[in-house]
């Protein structure tokens, strides 16, 4: 009788162990089954994050390229505008320079004409009007007169052709203008040719 109980108990223990082993295996399989989707999701997230980083880097590079292209285009535009402006100013300076002898000749004609002669008064008035209109027209394009009579000698704008002692003028004063000078848009086109005073006991400093 006792032997039967022992056999029965042993069989029950074996069954329990089998059940426990089966439960353990099932639990392990459940854990593995749960970890597998987690690992796949993590891998997918990593791949997506990597792709996003690469896309952001590409966008950043393209943005930099666009900015560089815009900057280069703007610099090219400014250089082109500068070259056009230089060409325009150079052409205008050359044209204005060619007009100066015409102005000089009109002024000489006015100076040398006898204004008291009734026969040539109409002609003189016509020349004076032409000279005035001519100057007014070229002034619209930036040409300005340099007529420094009585002013202090300025080597940047005047060219001293002669020096003369004078007690009536301060040293380095323009006593006479032999030929008027001109500027165009603030740049010297032709210096005024002048006679400069000096003190009776000294010379003129044409660099003052």
PDB file of C-alpha atoms in Angstrom:
ATOM      1  CA  UNK A   1       0.000   0.000   0.000  1.00  0.00           C
ATOM      2  CA  UNK A   2       2.792   2.275   0.950  1.00  0.00           C
ATOM      3  CA  UNK A   3       4.543   1.414  -2.276  1.00  0.00           C
ATOM      4  CA  UNK A   4       1.506   2.415  -4.309  1.00  0.00           C
ATOM      5  CA  UNK A   5       1.407   5.820  -2.617  1.00  0.00           C
ATOM      6  CA  UNK A   6       5.082   6.367  -3.300  1.00  0.00           C
ATOM      7  CA  UNK A   7       4.648   5.497  -6.965  1.00  0.00           C
ATOM      8  CA  UNK A   8       1.645   7.814  -7.189  1.00  0.00           C
ATOM      9  CA  UNK A   9       3.536  10.642  -5.538  1.00  0.00           C
ATOM     10  CA  UNK A  10       6.483  10.137  -7.829  1.00  0.00           C
ATOM     11  CA  UNK A  11       4.192  10.223 -10.851  1.00  0.00           C
ATOM     12  CA  UNK A  12       2.575  13.449  -9.612  1.00  0.00           C
ATOM     13  CA  UNK A  13       6.012  15.026  -9.141  1.00  0.00           C
ATOM     14  CA  UNK A  14       6.987  14.017 -12.641  1.00  0.00           C
ATOM     15  CA  UNK A  15       3.808  15.553 -14.014  1.00  0.00           C
ATOM     16  CA  UNK A  16       4.426  18.771 -12.061  1.00  0.00           C
ATOM     17  CA  UNK A  17       7.979  19.001 -13.356  1.00  0.00           C
ATOM     18  CA  UNK A  18       6.771  18.435 -16.915  1.00  0.00           C
ATOM     19  CA  UNK A  19       4.120  21.119 -16.514  1.00  0.00           C
ATOM     20  CA  UNK A  20       6.650  23.531 -15.003  1.00  0.00           C
ATOM     21  CA  UNK A  21       9.123  22.859 -17.819  1.00  0.00           C
ATOM     22  CA  UNK A  22       6.404  23.441 -20.377  1.00  0.00           C
ATOM     23  CA  UNK A  23       5.381  26.663 -18.651  1.00  0.00           C
ATOM     24  CA  UNK A  24       8.999  27.832 -18.547  1.00  0.00           C
ATOM     25  CA  UNK A  25       9.473  27.082 -22.245  1.00  0.00           C
ATOM     26  CA  UNK A  26       6.245  28.888 -23.089  1.00  0.00           C
ATOM     27  CA  UNK A  27       7.323  31.911 -21.041  1.00  0.00           C
ATOM     28  CA  UNK A  28      10.689  31.960 -22.780  1.00  0.00           C
ATOM     29  CA  UNK A  29       9.008  31.736 -26.161  1.00  0.00           C
ATOM     30  CA  UNK A  30       6.641  34.561 -25.197  1.00  0.00           C
ATOM     31  CA  UNK A  31       9.614  36.741 -24.131  1.00  0.00           C
ATOM     32  CA  UNK A  32      11.466  35.988 -27.340  1.00  0.00           C
ATOM     33  CA  UNK A  33       8.298  36.693 -29.334  1.00  0.00           C
ATOM     34  CA  UNK A  34       7.885  40.038 -27.542  1.00  0.00           C
ATOM     35  CA  UNK A  35      11.562  41.029 -27.993  1.00  0.00           C
ATOM     36  CA  UNK A  36      11.561  40.295 -31.717  1.00  0.00           C
ATOM     37  CA  UNK A  37       9.079  43.102 -32.635  1.00  0.00           C
ATOM     38  CA  UNK A  38      10.912  45.453 -30.268  1.00  0.00           C
ATOM     39  CA  UNK A  39      14.213  44.780 -31.986  1.00  0.00           C
ATOM     40  CA  UNK A  40      12.637  45.274 -35.420  1.00  0.00           C
ATOM     41  CA  UNK A  41      11.069  48.603 -34.329  1.00  0.00           C
ATOM     42  CA  UNK A  42      14.350  49.827 -32.874  1.00  0.00           C
ATOM     43  CA  UNK A  43      16.168  48.940 -36.094  1.00  0.00           C
ATOM     44  CA  UNK A  44      13.493  50.689 -38.132  1.00  0.00           C
ATOM     45  CA  UNK A  45      13.686  53.806 -35.959  1.00  0.00           C
ATOM     46  CA  UNK A  46      17.468  53.844 -36.300  1.00  0.00           C
ATOM     47  CA  UNK A  47      17.202  53.556 -40.089  1.00  0.00           C
ATOM     48  CA  UNK A  48      14.637  56.363 -40.220  1.00  0.00           C
ATOM     49  CA  UNK A  49      16.746  58.624 -37.995  1.00  0.00           C
ATOM     50  CA  UNK A  50      19.794  57.949 -40.173  1.00  0.00           C
ATOM     51  CA  UNK A  51      17.838  58.731 -43.328  1.00  0.00           C
ATOM     52  CA  UNK A  52      16.493  61.931 -41.737  1.00  0.00           C
ATOM     53  CA  UNK A  53      19.989  63.056 -40.757  1.00  0.00           C
ATOM     54  CA  UNK A  54      21.251  62.421 -44.280  1.00  0.00           C
ATOM     55  CA  UNK A  55      18.291  64.308 -45.775  1.00  0.00           C
ATOM     56  CA  UNK A  56      18.878  67.249 -43.430  1.00  0.00           C
ATOM     57  CA  UNK A  57      22.565  67.309 -44.364  1.00  0.00           C
ATOM     58  CA  UNK A  58      21.641  67.277 -48.059  1.00  0.00           C
ATOM     59  CA  UNK A  59      19.148  70.123 -47.583  1.00  0.00           C
ATOM     60  CA  UNK A  60      21.740  72.138 -45.652  1.00  0.00           C
ATOM     61  CA  UNK A  61      24.312  71.606 -48.393  1.00  0.00           C
ATOM     62  CA  UNK A  62      21.819  72.634 -51.054  1.00  0.00           C
ATOM     63  CA  UNK A  63      20.868  75.739 -49.069  1.00  0.00           C
ATOM     64  CA  UNK A  64      24.544  76.690 -48.789  1.00  0.00           C
ATOM     65  CA  UNK A  65      24.965  76.149 -52.520  1.00  0.00           C
ATOM     66  CA  UNK A  66      21.957  78.368 -53.255  1.00  0.00           C
ATOM     67  CA  UNK A  67      23.281  81.097 -50.950  1.00  0.00           C
ATOM     68  CA  UNK A  68      26.716  80.930 -52.573  1.00  0.00           C
ATOM     69  CA  UNK A  69      25.162  81.082 -56.020  1.00  0.00           C
ATOM     70  CA  UNK A  70      23.093  84.113 -55.017  1.00  0.00           C
ATOM     71  CA  UNK A  71      26.149  85.838 -53.551  1.00  0.00           C
ATOM     72  CA  UNK A  72      28.181  85.132 -56.687  1.00  0.00           C
ATOM     73  CA  UNK A  73      25.353  86.408 -58.882  1.00  0.00           C
ATOM     74  CA  UNK A  74      25.060  89.577 -56.791  1.00  0.00           C
ATOM     75  CA  UNK A  75      28.824  90.156 -56.940  1.00  0.00           C
ATOM     76  CA  UNK A  76      28.796  89.611 -60.693  1.00  0.00           C
ATOM     77  CA  UNK A  77      25.927  92.083 -61.054  1.00  0.00           C
ATOM     78  CA  UNK A  78      27.757  94.690 -58.986  1.00  0.00           C
ATOM     79  CA  UNK A  79      30.973  94.191 -60.952  1.00  0.00           C
ATOM     80  CA  UNK A  80      29.070  94.560 -64.207  1.00  0.00           C
ATOM     81  CA  UNK A  81      27.368  97.720 -62.980  1.00  0.00           C
ATOM     82  CA  UNK A  82      30.736  99.088 -61.855  1.00  0.00           C
ATOM     83  CA  UNK A  83      32.296  98.363 -65.238  1.00  0.00           C
ATOM     84  CA  UNK A  84      29.375  99.992 -67.029  1.00  0.00           C
ATOM     85  CA  UNK A  85      29.614 103.047 -64.771  1.00  0.00           C
ATOM     86  CA  UNK A  86      33.376 103.302 -65.341  1.00  0.00           C
ATOM     87  CA  UNK A  87      32.887 103.003 -69.076  1.00  0.00           C
ATOM     88  CA  UNK A  88      30.166 105.656 -69.016  1.00  0.00           C
ATOM     89  CA  UNK A  89      32.287 108.057 -66.953  1.00  0.00           C
ATOM     90  CA  UNK A  90      35.344 107.463 -69.122  1.00  0.00           C
ATOM     91  CA  UNK A  91      33.381 108.092 -72.286  1.00  0.00           C
ATOM     92  CA  UNK A  92      31.797 111.218 -70.763  1.00  0.00           C
ATOM     93  CA  UNK A  93      35.192 112.525 -69.625  1.00  0.00           C
ATOM     94  CA  UNK A  94      36.674 112.043 -73.066  1.00  0.00           C
ATOM     95  CA  UNK A  95      33.690 113.734 -74.673  1.00  0.00           C
ATOM     96  CA  UNK A  96      33.812 116.643 -72.225  1.00  0.00           C
ATOM     97  CA  UNK A  97      37.555 116.992 -72.759  1.00  0.00           C
ATOM     98  CA  UNK A  98      36.979 117.349 -76.479  1.00  0.00           C
ATOM     99  CA  UNK A  99      34.466 120.142 -75.826  1.00  0.00           C
ATOM    100  CA  UNK A 100      36.839 122.319 -73.766  1.00  0.00           C
ATOM    101  CA  UNK A 101      38.654 123.837 -76.788  1.00  0.00           C
ATOM    102  CA  UNK A 102      35.256 124.867 -78.150  1.00  0.00           C
ATOM    103  CA  UNK A 103      34.490 126.695 -74.910  1.00  0.00           C
ATOM    104  CA  UNK A 104      37.955 128.283 -74.932  1.00  0.00           C
ATOM    105  CA  UNK A 105      37.476 129.543 -78.472  1.00  0.00           C
ATOM    106  CA  UNK A 106      34.077 131.043 -77.664  1.00  0.00           C
ATOM    107  CA  UNK A 107      35.583 132.854 -74.681  1.00  0.00           C
ATOM    108  CA  UNK A 108      38.500 134.157 -76.734  1.00  0.00           C
ATOM    109  CA  UNK A 109      36.084 135.426 -79.366  1.00  0.00           C
ATOM    110  CA  UNK A 110      34.122 137.294 -76.682  1.00  0.00           C
ATOM    111  CA  UNK A 111      37.275 138.747 -75.101  1.00  0.00           C
ATOM    112  CA  UNK A 112      38.806 139.891 -78.390  1.00  0.00           C
ATOM    113  CA  UNK A 113      35.650 141.339 -79.902  1.00  0.00           C
ATOM    114  CA  UNK A 114      35.129 145.078 -79.635  1.00  0.00           C
ATOM    115  CA  UNK A 115      31.866 145.416 -77.781  1.00  0.00           C
ATOM    116  CA  UNK A 116      31.610 149.078 -78.631  1.00  0.00           C
ATOM    117  CA  UNK A 117      31.465 148.416 -82.347  1.00  0.00           C
ATOM    118  CA  UNK A 118      27.820 148.659 -83.270  1.00  0.00           C
ATOM    119  CA  UNK A 119      28.339 146.680 -86.465  1.00  0.00           C
ATOM    120  CA  UNK A 120      29.408 143.535 -84.668  1.00  0.00           C
ATOM    121  CA  UNK A 121      27.327 143.893 -81.496  1.00  0.00           C
ATOM    122  CA  UNK A 122      24.626 141.473 -82.743  1.00  0.00           C
ATOM    123  CA  UNK A 123      27.318 138.926 -83.565  1.00  0.00           C
ATOM    124  CA  UNK A 124      28.895 139.333 -80.131  1.00  0.00           C
ATOM    125  CA  UNK A 125      25.545 138.907 -78.443  1.00  0.00           C
ATOM    126  CA  UNK A 126      25.001 135.707 -80.422  1.00  0.00           C
ATOM    127  CA  UNK A 127      28.389 134.328 -79.405  1.00  0.00           C
ATOM    128  CA  UNK A 128      27.753 135.242 -75.761  1.00  0.00           C
ATOM    129  CA  UNK A 129      24.370 133.539 -75.840  1.00  0.00           C
ATOM    130  CA  UNK A 130      25.900 130.459 -77.471  1.00  0.00           C
ATOM    131  CA  UNK A 131      28.632 130.356 -74.809  1.00  0.00           C
ATOM    132  CA  UNK A 132      26.113 130.715 -71.980  1.00  0.00           C
ATOM    133  CA  UNK A 133      23.834 128.025 -73.392  1.00  0.00           C
ATOM    134  CA  UNK A 134      26.788 125.730 -73.985  1.00  0.00           C
ATOM    135  CA  UNK A 135      27.981 126.033 -70.391  1.00  0.00           C
ATOM    136  CA  UNK A 136      24.472 125.560 -69.039  1.00  0.00           C
ATOM    137  CA  UNK A 137      24.071 122.385 -71.081  1.00  0.00           C
ATOM    138  CA  UNK A 138      27.333 120.736 -70.080  1.00  0.00           C
ATOM    139  CA  UNK A 139      26.764 121.624 -66.412  1.00  0.00           C
ATOM    140  CA  UNK A 140      23.750 119.299 -66.509  1.00  0.00           C
ATOM    141  CA  UNK A 141      26.187 116.446 -67.140  1.00  0.00           C
ATOM    142  CA  UNK A 142      28.407 117.264 -64.162  1.00  0.00           C
ATOM    143  CA  UNK A 143      30.899 119.655 -65.724  1.00  0.00           C
ATOM    144  CA  UNK A 144      31.881 122.550 -63.433  1.00  0.00           C
ATOM    145  CA  UNK A 145      34.110 125.554 -63.989  1.00  0.00           C
ATOM    146  CA  UNK A 146      37.360 126.285 -62.094  1.00  0.00           C
ATOM    147  CA  UNK A 147      37.972 130.026 -62.201  1.00  0.00           C
ATOM    148  CA  UNK A 148      40.189 130.775 -59.160  1.00  0.00           C
ATOM    149  CA  UNK A 149      40.840 134.459 -59.694  1.00  0.00           C
ATOM    150  CA  UNK A 150      41.863 135.964 -56.306  1.00  0.00           C
ATOM    151  CA  UNK A 151      41.812 132.573 -54.538  1.00  0.00           C
ATOM    152  CA  UNK A 152      44.671 130.825 -52.747  1.00  0.00           C
ATOM    153  CA  UNK A 153      46.737 128.641 -55.047  1.00  0.00           C
ATOM    154  CA  UNK A 154      45.636 124.996 -54.876  1.00  0.00           C
ATOM    155  CA  UNK A 155      47.998 122.530 -56.592  1.00  0.00           C
ATOM    156  CA  UNK A 156      45.214 119.949 -56.760  1.00  0.00           C
ATOM    157  CA  UNK A 157      43.135 122.204 -59.025  1.00  0.00           C
ATOM    158  CA  UNK A 158      45.559 124.830 -60.363  1.00  0.00           C
ATOM    159  CA  UNK A 159      48.720 124.744 -62.418  1.00  0.00           C
ATOM    160  CA  UNK A 160      51.117 127.654 -61.824  1.00  0.00           C
ATOM    161  CA  UNK A 161      52.391 128.900 -65.162  1.00  0.00           C
ATOM    162  CA  UNK A 162      54.313 131.869 -63.726  1.00  0.00           C
ATOM    163  CA  UNK A 163      55.046 133.706 -60.505  1.00  0.00           C
ATOM    164  CA  UNK A 164      55.154 137.426 -59.943  1.00  0.00           C
ATOM    165  CA  UNK A 165      56.089 139.587 -57.004  1.00  0.00           C
ATOM    166  CA  UNK A 166      53.166 141.576 -55.681  1.00  0.00           C
ATOM    167  CA  UNK A 167      52.709 143.833 -52.727  1.00  0.00           C
ATOM    168  CA  UNK A 168      48.949 143.954 -53.350  1.00  0.00           C
ATOM    169  CA  UNK A 169      48.337 140.189 -52.949  1.00  0.00           C
ATOM    170  CA  UNK A 170      49.065 137.685 -50.251  1.00  0.00           C
ATOM    171  CA  UNK A 171      51.737 135.168 -51.258  1.00  0.00           C
ATOM    172  CA  UNK A 172      50.357 132.132 -53.110  1.00  0.00           C
ATOM    173  CA  UNK A 173      47.350 134.045 -54.399  1.00  0.00           C
ATOM    174  CA  UNK A 174      46.074 133.535 -57.938  1.00  0.00           C
ATOM    175  CA  UNK A 175      46.642 136.915 -59.597  1.00  0.00           C
ATOM    176  CA  UNK A 176      45.452 135.955 -63.069  1.00  0.00           C
ATOM    177  CA  UNK A 177      43.782 133.021 -64.791  1.00  0.00           C
ATOM    178  CA  UNK A 178      45.319 132.287 -68.162  1.00  0.00           C
ATOM    179  CA  UNK A 179      43.079 129.332 -68.892  1.00  0.00           C
ATOM    180  CA  UNK A 180      40.090 128.205 -66.861  1.00  0.00           C
ATOM    181  CA  UNK A 181      39.958 124.688 -65.502  1.00  0.00           C
ATOM    182  CA  UNK A 182      37.127 122.192 -65.336  1.00  0.00           C
ATOM    183  CA  UNK A 183      35.934 119.328 -63.177  1.00  0.00           C
ATOM    184  CA  UNK A 184      33.465 116.598 -64.091  1.00  0.00           C
ATOM    185  CA  UNK A 185      31.484 114.867 -61.393  1.00  0.00           C
ATOM    186  CA  UNK A 186      34.024 115.976 -58.813  1.00  0.00           C
ATOM    187  CA  UNK A 187      37.054 114.754 -60.773  1.00  0.00           C
ATOM    188  CA  UNK A 188      39.634 117.092 -62.260  1.00  0.00           C
ATOM    189  CA  UNK A 189      39.321 117.250 -66.031  1.00  0.00           C
ATOM    190  CA  UNK A 190      41.739 120.115 -66.635  1.00  0.00           C
ATOM    191  CA  UNK A 191      43.582 122.289 -64.091  1.00  0.00           C
ATOM    192  CA  UNK A 192      43.297 126.043 -64.275  1.00  0.00           C
ATOM    193  CA  UNK A 193      46.438 127.676 -65.703  1.00  0.00           C
ATOM    194  CA  UNK A 194      47.265 130.561 -63.374  1.00  0.00           C
ATOM    195  CA  UNK A 195      49.742 133.263 -62.407  1.00  0.00           C
ATOM    196  CA  UNK A 196      50.609 133.167 -58.704  1.00  0.00           C
ATOM    197  CA  UNK A 197      51.800 136.003 -56.492  1.00  0.00           C
ATOM    198  CA  UNK A 198      54.861 135.902 -54.327  1.00  0.00           C
ATOM    199  CA  UNK A 199      56.261 138.194 -51.695  1.00  0.00           C
ATOM    200  CA  UNK A 200      58.861 140.648 -52.958  1.00  0.00           C
ATOM    201  CA  UNK A 201      61.538 139.030 -50.836  1.00  0.00           C
ATOM    202  CA  UNK A 202      60.619 135.362 -51.291  1.00  0.00           C
ATOM    203  CA  UNK A 203      59.290 132.727 -53.663  1.00  0.00           C
ATOM    204  CA  UNK A 204      55.951 131.089 -53.920  1.00  0.00           C
ATOM    205  CA  UNK A 205      55.405 127.646 -52.422  1.00  0.00           C
ATOM    206  CA  UNK A 206      53.427 125.968 -55.169  1.00  0.00           C
ATOM    207  CA  UNK A 207      52.921 122.928 -52.948  1.00  0.00           C
ATOM    208  CA  UNK A 208      51.139 124.854 -50.180  1.00  0.00           C
TER     209      UNK A 208
END
